[in-house]
Amino acid sequence: MKAKSKWYNHIEEWILAICFGLMTGIVAVNVILRAFDMSLPWADQAARILFVWCTLIGISLGALTFQHLKVEAIDNFLPRKITFWIDLFGDFVSFAYGIVVSYMMWIYIQNIIQFPQYFSSMPWLSAAVMYIPGLIGMVGFCVRTIQASLIPNIKLIKGKAYLTQSIHGPIATTETAEIETEEKEEDK
């Protein structure tokens, strides 16, 4: 039985579900209205904004679920002891990158608020709403990288378990591969 995850591990999923639902509803209503030679002048811009929200909030979810692109070819050629440290270094670099991008997004949002910009089809809406998800997504990325990768790997280092397992499960060694092959042959 799978352990129930904490409520805060689903925040991104809830935001994404709301944004996708709104985006789908707005586009569907606009398509139906176009059949009657009418349309909502703000619908395309609103759908774009919601799509940006989905994309940038998804960065945080990707960090939590290990779905970001990563070069793993080197993991196949080097011993686990070395690849563990390379992966850990990559996680720290990703975290630092997330901090820098978060800071730059914060500065950019402050500039937009100080010198107001608005959308042409929605003059009542500040252009800052297009950049706020970037800040949320990158801060979430940093938090999720710490939560899902850095803390578990540091715990493995303290116990020196990184030689036999990873945060994704036990490491397959040549001995375990031979045992699995023998078990499969016995099952046949």
mmCIF file of C-alpha atoms in Angstrom:
data_model
loop_
_atom_site.group_PDB
_atom_site.id
_atom_site.type_symbol
_atom_site.label_atom_id
_atom_site.label_comp_id
_atom_site.label_asym_id
_atom_site.label_seq_id
_atom_site.Cartn_x
_atom_site.Cartn_y
_atom_site.Cartn_z
ATOM 1 C CA MET A 1 0.000 0.000 0.000
ATOM 2 C CA LYS A 2 1.297 3.398 -0.958
ATOM 3 C CA ALA A 3 1.815 5.956 1.784
ATOM 4 C CA LYS A 4 -0.411 9.000 1.580
ATOM 5 C CA SER A 5 1.563 12.103 0.651
ATOM 6 C CA LYS A 6 1.290 15.379 2.505
ATOM 7 C CA TRP A 7 -1.172 18.044 1.322
ATOM 8 C CA TYR A 8 1.601 20.485 0.456
ATOM 9 C CA ASN A 9 2.998 18.045 -2.094
ATOM 10 C CA HIS A 10 -0.124 18.654 -4.190
ATOM 11 C CA ILE A 11 -0.171 22.466 -4.277
ATOM 12 C CA GLU A 12 1.259 22.616 -7.804
ATOM 13 C CA GLU A 13 -1.231 20.007 -9.028
ATOM 14 C CA TRP A 14 -4.148 22.052 -7.682
ATOM 15 C CA ILE A 15 -2.878 25.265 -9.290
ATOM 16 C CA LEU A 16 -2.300 23.450 -12.583
ATOM 17 C CA ALA A 17 -5.762 21.866 -12.499
ATOM 18 C CA ILE A 18 -7.405 25.260 -11.911
ATOM 19 C CA CYS A 19 -5.358 26.952 -14.648
ATOM 20 C CA PHE A 20 -5.975 24.157 -17.174
ATOM 21 C CA GLY A 21 -9.681 24.158 -16.355
ATOM 22 C CA LEU A 22 -9.986 27.914 -16.779
ATOM 23 C CA MET A 23 -7.931 27.875 -19.961
ATOM 24 C CA THR A 24 -10.005 25.077 -21.456
ATOM 25 C CA GLY A 25 -13.264 26.790 -20.474
ATOM 26 C CA ILE A 26 -12.247 30.154 -21.939
ATOM 27 C CA VAL A 27 -11.056 28.633 -25.213
ATOM 28 C CA ALA A 28 -14.184 26.433 -25.496
ATOM 29 C CA VAL A 29 -16.529 29.372 -24.919
ATOM 30 C CA ASN A 30 -14.629 31.473 -27.454
ATOM 31 C CA VAL A 31 -14.760 28.693 -30.070
ATOM 32 C CA ILE A 32 -18.509 28.330 -29.563
ATOM 33 C CA LEU A 33 -19.012 32.100 -29.797
ATOM 34 C CA ARG A 34 -17.032 32.235 -33.052
ATOM 35 C CA ALA A 35 -19.591 29.900 -34.587
ATOM 36 C CA PHE A 36 -22.078 32.764 -34.059
ATOM 37 C CA ASP A 37 -19.661 35.412 -35.426
ATOM 38 C CA MET A 38 -18.857 36.687 -31.947
ATOM 39 C CA SER A 39 -15.835 36.343 -29.701
ATOM 40 C CA LEU A 40 -14.428 37.536 -26.421
ATOM 41 C CA PRO A 41 -11.696 40.093 -27.178
ATOM 42 C CA TRP A 42 -9.694 39.081 -24.114
ATOM 43 C CA ALA A 43 -9.997 35.290 -24.453
ATOM 44 C CA ASP A 44 -6.816 34.659 -26.464
ATOM 45 C CA GLN A 45 -4.702 36.782 -24.127
ATOM 46 C CA ALA A 46 -6.234 35.155 -21.033
ATOM 47 C CA ALA A 47 -5.575 31.667 -22.446
ATOM 48 C CA ARG A 48 -1.949 32.636 -23.115
ATOM 49 C CA ILE A 49 -1.511 33.935 -19.571
ATOM 50 C CA LEU A 50 -2.985 30.733 -18.123
ATOM 51 C CA PHE A 51 -0.726 28.649 -20.358
ATOM 52 C CA VAL A 52 2.300 30.567 -19.057
ATOM 53 C CA TRP A 53 1.097 29.934 -15.496
ATOM 54 C CA CYS A 54 0.795 26.199 -16.222
ATOM 55 C CA THR A 55 4.251 26.032 -17.755
ATOM 56 C CA LEU A 56 6.072 27.963 -15.047
ATOM 57 C CA ILE A 57 4.257 26.358 -12.094
ATOM 58 C CA GLY A 58 5.026 23.004 -13.720
ATOM 59 C CA ILE A 59 8.736 23.694 -13.137
ATOM 60 C CA SER A 60 8.171 23.227 -9.417
ATOM 61 C CA LEU A 61 6.152 20.046 -9.931
ATOM 62 C CA GLY A 62 8.867 18.679 -12.213
ATOM 63 C CA ALA A 63 11.471 19.122 -9.480
ATOM 64 C CA LEU A 64 9.286 17.256 -7.001
ATOM 65 C CA THR A 65 8.605 14.316 -9.321
ATOM 66 C CA PHE A 66 12.088 14.105 -10.924
ATOM 67 C CA GLN A 67 10.683 14.896 -14.371
ATOM 68 C CA HIS A 68 13.251 17.495 -15.472
ATOM 69 C CA LEU A 69 15.626 16.672 -18.270
ATOM 70 C CA LYS A 70 18.921 15.322 -17.067
ATOM 71 C CA VAL A 71 21.865 13.781 -18.863
ATOM 72 C CA GLU A 72 22.152 10.271 -17.484
ATOM 73 C CA ALA A 73 24.484 8.758 -20.064
ATOM 74 C CA ILE A 74 27.475 9.305 -17.788
ATOM 75 C CA ASP A 75 25.721 7.290 -15.061
ATOM 76 C CA ASN A 76 26.026 4.176 -17.225
ATOM 77 C CA PHE A 77 29.807 4.447 -17.602
ATOM 78 C CA LEU A 78 31.058 5.577 -14.220
ATOM 79 C CA PRO A 79 30.843 3.849 -10.839
ATOM 80 C CA ARG A 80 27.919 4.733 -8.596
ATOM 81 C CA LYS A 81 30.214 6.403 -6.059
ATOM 82 C CA ILE A 82 31.273 8.986 -8.674
ATOM 83 C CA THR A 83 27.898 9.502 -10.342
ATOM 84 C CA PHE A 84 26.266 10.107 -6.965
ATOM 85 C CA TRP A 85 28.572 13.074 -6.360
ATOM 86 C CA ILE A 86 28.132 14.370 -9.919
ATOM 87 C CA ASP A 87 24.334 14.226 -9.525
ATOM 88 C CA LEU A 88 24.527 15.953 -6.142
ATOM 89 C CA PHE A 89 26.704 18.704 -7.625
ATOM 90 C CA GLY A 90 24.167 19.090 -10.449
ATOM 91 C CA ASP A 91 21.387 19.483 -7.895
ATOM 92 C CA PHE A 92 23.318 22.234 -6.106
ATOM 93 C CA VAL A 93 23.954 24.022 -9.421
ATOM 94 C CA SER A 94 20.247 23.753 -10.291
ATOM 95 C CA PHE A 95 19.340 25.148 -6.885
ATOM 96 C CA ALA A 96 21.741 28.093 -7.340
ATOM 97 C CA TYR A 97 20.312 28.735 -10.811
ATOM 98 C CA GLY A 98 16.799 28.749 -9.328
ATOM 99 C CA ILE A 99 17.846 31.317 -6.712
ATOM 100 C CA VAL A 100 19.358 33.614 -9.361
ATOM 101 C CA VAL A 101 16.323 33.377 -11.652
ATOM 102 C CA SER A 102 13.958 33.936 -8.704
ATOM 103 C CA TYR A 103 15.832 37.075 -7.733
ATOM 104 C CA MET A 104 15.818 38.392 -11.310
ATOM 105 C CA MET A 105 12.078 37.705 -11.626
ATOM 106 C CA TRP A 106 11.474 39.569 -8.364
ATOM 107 C CA ILE A 107 13.390 42.601 -9.695
ATOM 108 C CA TYR A 108 11.497 42.473 -13.002
ATOM 109 C CA ILE A 109 8.111 42.269 -11.264
ATOM 110 C CA GLN A 110 9.030 45.245 -9.087
ATOM 111 C CA ASN A 111 9.928 47.231 -12.219
ATOM 112 C CA ILE A 112 6.607 46.398 -13.852
ATOM 113 C CA ILE A 113 4.745 47.471 -10.719
ATOM 114 C CA GLN A 114 6.778 50.678 -10.449
ATOM 115 C CA PHE A 115 6.380 51.516 -14.151
ATOM 116 C CA PRO A 116 2.959 50.010 -14.934
ATOM 117 C CA GLN A 117 2.401 48.001 -18.078
ATOM 118 C CA TYR A 118 -0.945 46.556 -19.134
ATOM 119 C CA PHE A 119 -2.214 44.106 -21.718
ATOM 120 C CA SER A 120 -3.773 45.610 -24.828
ATOM 121 C CA SER A 121 -6.856 43.388 -24.707
ATOM 122 C CA MET A 122 -7.185 43.658 -20.915
ATOM 123 C CA PRO A 123 -6.198 47.211 -19.941
ATOM 124 C CA TRP A 124 -7.326 46.564 -16.366
ATOM 125 C CA LEU A 125 -4.779 43.752 -15.838
ATOM 126 C CA SER A 126 -1.128 44.448 -15.014
ATOM 127 C CA ALA A 127 1.519 42.710 -17.094
ATOM 128 C CA ALA A 128 3.036 41.524 -13.802
ATOM 129 C CA VAL A 129 0.623 38.555 -13.828
ATOM 130 C CA MET A 130 2.678 37.145 -16.698
ATOM 131 C CA TYR A 131 5.848 37.132 -14.564
ATOM 132 C CA ILE A 132 4.493 36.204 -11.141
ATOM 133 C CA PRO A 133 4.302 32.489 -12.022
ATOM 134 C CA GLY A 134 7.975 32.610 -12.988
ATOM 135 C CA LEU A 135 8.813 33.766 -9.482
ATOM 136 C CA ILE A 136 6.456 31.227 -7.885
ATOM 137 C CA GLY A 137 7.704 28.430 -10.136
ATOM 138 C CA MET A 138 11.393 29.092 -9.519
ATOM 139 C CA VAL A 139 10.990 29.529 -5.753
ATOM 140 C CA GLY A 140 8.957 26.302 -5.795
ATOM 141 C CA PHE A 141 11.684 24.676 -7.877
ATOM 142 C CA CYS A 142 14.264 25.612 -5.224
ATOM 143 C CA VAL A 143 12.079 24.343 -2.387
ATOM 144 C CA ARG A 144 11.229 21.103 -4.212
ATOM 145 C CA THR A 145 14.871 20.494 -5.170
ATOM 146 C CA ILE A 146 15.814 20.779 -1.509
ATOM 147 C CA GLN A 147 12.854 18.618 -0.441
ATOM 148 C CA ALA A 148 13.066 15.875 -3.055
ATOM 149 C CA SER A 149 16.756 15.657 -3.818
ATOM 150 C CA LEU A 150 19.217 17.537 -1.638
ATOM 151 C CA ILE A 151 17.916 16.574 1.821
ATOM 152 C CA PRO A 152 17.469 12.855 0.996
ATOM 153 C CA ASN A 153 20.911 12.706 -0.626
ATOM 154 C CA ILE A 154 22.558 14.464 2.316
ATOM 155 C CA LYS A 155 20.881 11.932 4.626
ATOM 156 C CA LEU A 156 22.320 9.161 2.466
ATOM 157 C CA ILE A 157 25.775 10.719 2.784
ATOM 158 C CA LYS A 158 25.521 10.831 6.577
ATOM 159 C CA GLY A 159 24.700 7.126 6.613
ATOM 160 C CA LYS A 160 27.151 6.397 3.774
ATOM 161 C CA ALA A 161 24.296 4.594 2.063
ATOM 162 C CA TYR A 162 24.943 6.332 -1.258
ATOM 163 C CA LEU A 163 27.130 3.404 -2.265
ATOM 164 C CA THR A 164 24.201 0.978 -2.241
ATOM 165 C CA GLN A 165 21.084 3.061 -2.761
ATOM 166 C CA SER A 166 19.804 6.353 -4.079
ATOM 167 C CA ILE A 167 16.740 8.460 -3.409
ATOM 168 C CA HIS A 168 15.120 6.549 -6.272
ATOM 169 C CA GLY A 169 15.649 3.160 -4.616
ATOM 170 C CA PRO A 170 18.354 0.503 -4.324
ATOM 171 C CA ILE A 171 21.257 0.683 -6.759
ATOM 172 C CA ALA A 172 21.482 -2.262 -9.114
ATOM 173 C CA THR A 173 24.892 -3.884 -8.808
ATOM 174 C CA THR A 174 26.287 -6.761 -10.828
ATOM 175 C CA GLU A 175 25.417 -9.115 -7.954
ATOM 176 C CA THR A 176 21.780 -7.980 -7.820
ATOM 177 C CA ALA A 177 21.547 -8.194 -11.615
ATOM 178 C CA GLU A 178 22.777 -11.811 -11.503
ATOM 179 C CA ILE A 179 20.312 -12.672 -8.729
ATOM 180 C CA GLU A 180 17.423 -11.102 -10.694
ATOM 181 C CA THR A 181 18.439 -13.055 -13.808
ATOM 182 C CA GLU A 182 18.512 -16.305 -11.827
ATOM 183 C CA GLU A 183 15.095 -15.552 -10.307
ATOM 184 C CA LYS A 184 13.610 -14.894 -13.760
ATOM 185 C CA GLU A 185 15.040 -18.147 -15.071
ATOM 186 C CA GLU A 186 13.581 -20.023 -12.089
ATOM 187 C CA ASP A 187 10.153 -18.479 -12.742
ATOM 188 C CA LYS A 188 10.141 -19.858 -16.292
#
